[in-house]
Amino acid sequence: MKRHLVSAADLSHDDALLILDTAEEMAQVSARAVKKLPTLRGRTVVNLFFEDSTRTRTSFEVAEKRLSADVINFSAKGSSVSKGESLKDTALTLQAMGADAVVIRHGASGAPLRLAESDWLHGSVINAGDGTHEHPTQALLDAFTMRRHLAPGLGRDLSGRRVTIVGDILHSRVARSNVLLLATLGAQVTLVAPPTLVPIGVESWPCDVSYDLDSVLSKTDALMMLRVQRERMNAAFFPTEREYSRRYGLDSLRMGALPEHAIVMHPGPMVRGMEITAEVADSPRCTVVEQVANGVSVRMAVLYLLLGGATLADHPTRTNAEESTK
Amino acid sequence: MTTRLIRNANLLGQDPQDVLIADGVVQQIGTGLTADGATELDATGLVLLPGLVDLHTHLREPGREDAETVHTGTRAAARGGYTAVHAMANTFPVADTAGVVEQVWRLGRASGYCDVQPVGAVTIGLEGKKLAELGAMHDSAAGVRVFSDDGKCVDDAVIMRRALEYVKAFDGVIAQHAQEPRLTEGAQMNEGTVSGELGLAGWPAVAEEAIIARDVLLAAHVGSRLHVCHVSTAGSVEIIRWAKAKGWDVTAEVTPHHLLLTDELVRSYDPVYKVNPPLRTEADVMALREALADGTIDAVATDHAPHPAEDKDCEWAVAAMGMVGLETALSVVQHTMVDTGLMDWAGVADRMSFRPARIGRLAGHGRPVSPGEPANLVLVDPAYRGTVIPESFATRSRNTPYRGLDLPGQVRATFLRGVPTVLDGEPVAPEAVAGAVA
Amino acid sequence: MTAFHDEGAAPRAPHQVLDQSDIARVVTRIAHEIVERAKGAEDVVLLGIHTRGVHLARRLRARLADITGRDIPLGALDITMYRDDLRLKPARALEHTEIPPGGIDGRLVVLVDDVLFSGRTIRAALDALNDIGRPRAVQLAVLVDRGHRELPIRADYVGKNLPTSLREAVKVQLAEIDGGDAVLVGDRDYAARSSQALAAEEQSGDAEQPSAPHLPE
Ligand SMILES: [Zn+2]
């Protein structure tokens, strides 16, 4: 695996399976009375959040604590950062604190890559969502959830499974990471959205695109509904909330058109009444709560695989694997 | 004033000639020239061009002296082979009055490295609402002929029409920064495959092309002169080609970076590649080269846009837009146009000196290298190959996209009205030029 | 047994110290000892330590079934996340930890491993057990005890005591994954001659090594 997790594209097929399989072991730990492992004792992980996201931060924090890492929550909102301190200065500060890993959530696409490729800090960088770019751990937990339902078993990928992602693809970091990861894992992905919410250049993505939700429902094993912010209406991406819901929202009728085994997913937070009806959200086919639990397992796996062995911070003079052989 | 004899220079890339300079003027051109007491300069293997003229330079003074001053900017210009630059109006305060343009003009005179021709704002505060006092700026000591709200687009069709019409009274030209504002709200990079993958808000080509299309029609309608700044798309080229075919008085410029770089570079999220207009695709780059070669695009203009390190050492979205370019422009043009066989050195002289000077109505620049003409000259070593080291730049800023890149060509010497501003590839001491140029 | 040799002497090729029938006999003997000492093995839970300990535990379970006529609960333990030398190598892939359905609370847990060396693996296993439940007692069964303990740990059931030098490497091969049963002893230096041999050693039960000669890799 690479030293950082910035994009789902950083993961090879083997990497992705290793994370999913490791997450299964981590899930076992989470089921025990003592939900703690000593593995990351002495490692410092900083949760650097430039955007509020209680659910993602909490998920990472639980994962870090279950692995016994020292956790520092650096909420950049309302701190010196909003007073103009730069990403660079923040990174230098964290480096001085001896951060072994930085989990970063940032409103600007590319901020995690900037951090990873700079010499501002030496720890691993884990992207917890950057702008409208990527959210790779969300994609991993989604894939983990899909595998449990659709292709259970260690070492298995999602070959041949059909995943439909519906909603604001244009502004969705979840969609971008999912398309990349699911393609790596062999799934067939179809994006469904009004044309205004499909990015230019989507033809080059490893997926299909449809503007018609009803036509793909019967060919779907996992249906992922994305949040659609009401503000998009004001920017003329669609005429009204009502029209959006009617054409792209998931109600019981549409859920009934899915195959028996199909699951309904949502990265949260849901906008009930917009992209999903309350009835669907609360149905047993909806995996939202399960996704939250799986998020902890997957993040434990990522943290373990990035920090559980020798890191650059342990041997800063080492430059390549060659030297390590003697 | 010193008499100088340049020996064996390849004039516009042709056979070696000697050029004798005295009193700021080219005196004689020929082979085996002699002149008593002349300082000789061996230019064997060097190409002699007329001093370069930049239509689009951000000198930042007044207001952002942390990024550049007229002094540092003109030193950089001289080092890049320029003898005249047009200083853009988006300073603090904006160059929208006779007072500000005269101040910039005087600073240029005092520097002595390069003539500074201020560009006046089209509208007050670049706000696109009310015309600035265009006539007063023209009548000032600065003698402004080029007006631009560069950085912002004059998007109001009525304001644009009036500006185009108004400057006809003193043979002015409106240099439009073509960017439809609504289509580019929050835009971060060229809209296309790469922006979709990177999750950066797209800047569609049509936002540039729609404005250019409107403006050429407006210019035709009122019979005015239009100059299009930093053309960046293949579509823009098509529109300009069409307008020229119609016989309309439209000119256009392209930046060196749009001749070489593409939006693929943005994948690094390194803001050194963040620029306005954004880097486009390979197909656009090829169309721009072709258009520059066939004359559809009249000029290479640097859009030299210095920024302090902190404005680039940050996340992409908050980074400033722009690249420095004065000291690498000629190398990039040699690399993309000359070494590829698209253009010869005479073409370089035409697109980087003759035509830009004509567009700006600059007397004394962009003149043929012949006896009686002002000795604004540059000697280039086309065989030179070197790595771009921003730390060696004369500009105050380091935001170049070419760091570490091997580029051909080096300016060995620049002469402004006979006075060397650059010798052996480096700017001469400030005392040597300040006040020395007539 | 000539475990020691002159400095500078040519490294020796591995030689076999236990063969297939030796290993079968040893496993049977340990099974009998467990039944005897654990009073019929009524509350025994076997936990094999990955990788070869799991296969040995499975064999022990079969012998115990032969002897007692009962199915003894069997599990597998991956101790990776409890190791004290994690920072010496890149992160390792985890093996599957499986605790039998009845759990380990109040049971006699017999840990099963192939080679007992520094004792650090067993220390990690004891820590892991501590997080999983509270056994009545924990015992340890190993195929080979090669000495050189670095912690106050001993085995309750030992297949063969094998005095070795630190320069030697002990390799346990089991049919389930190695194609045949054998215990080999050779020079670490010899093994180091080829990277393939090194990899093989890592795969074999000798992964647990004393920390002293370790350099940061
Ligand atoms: Zn501009």
PDB file of N, CA and C and ligand atoms in Angstrom, chain B residues 56 150-151 177 230, ligand 1:
ATOM      1  N   HIS B  56       1.117  42.632 -22.090  1.00  0.00           N
ATOM      2  CA  HIS B  56       0.327  42.188 -20.933  1.00  0.00           C
ATOM      3  C   HIS B  56       1.246  41.823 -19.763  1.00  0.00           C
ATOM      4  N   ASP B 150      -8.399  44.109 -17.327  1.00  0.00           N
ATOM      5  CA  ASP B 150      -7.858  42.757 -17.204  1.00  0.00           C
ATOM      6  C   ASP B 150      -7.913  42.206 -15.788  1.00  0.00           C
ATOM      7  N   GLY B 151      -8.233  40.941 -15.705  1.00  0.00           N
ATOM      8  CA  GLY B 151      -8.542  40.298 -14.440  1.00  0.00           C
ATOM      9  C   GLY B 151     -10.034  40.192 -14.311  1.00  0.00           C
ATOM     10  N   HIS B 177     -10.447  41.030 -21.433  1.00  0.00           N
ATOM     11  CA  HIS B 177     -10.228  39.771 -20.719  1.00  0.00           C
ATOM     12  C   HIS B 177     -11.563  39.021 -20.829  1.00  0.00           C
ATOM     13  N   HIS B 230      -4.962  37.130 -23.919  1.00  0.00           N
ATOM     14  CA  HIS B 230      -4.706  35.708 -23.608  1.00  0.00           C
ATOM     15  C   HIS B 230      -5.771  34.728 -24.085  1.00  0.00           C
TER      16      HIS B 230
HETATM   17 ZN    ZN D   1      -6.432  38.623 -17.961  1.00  0.00          ZN
END
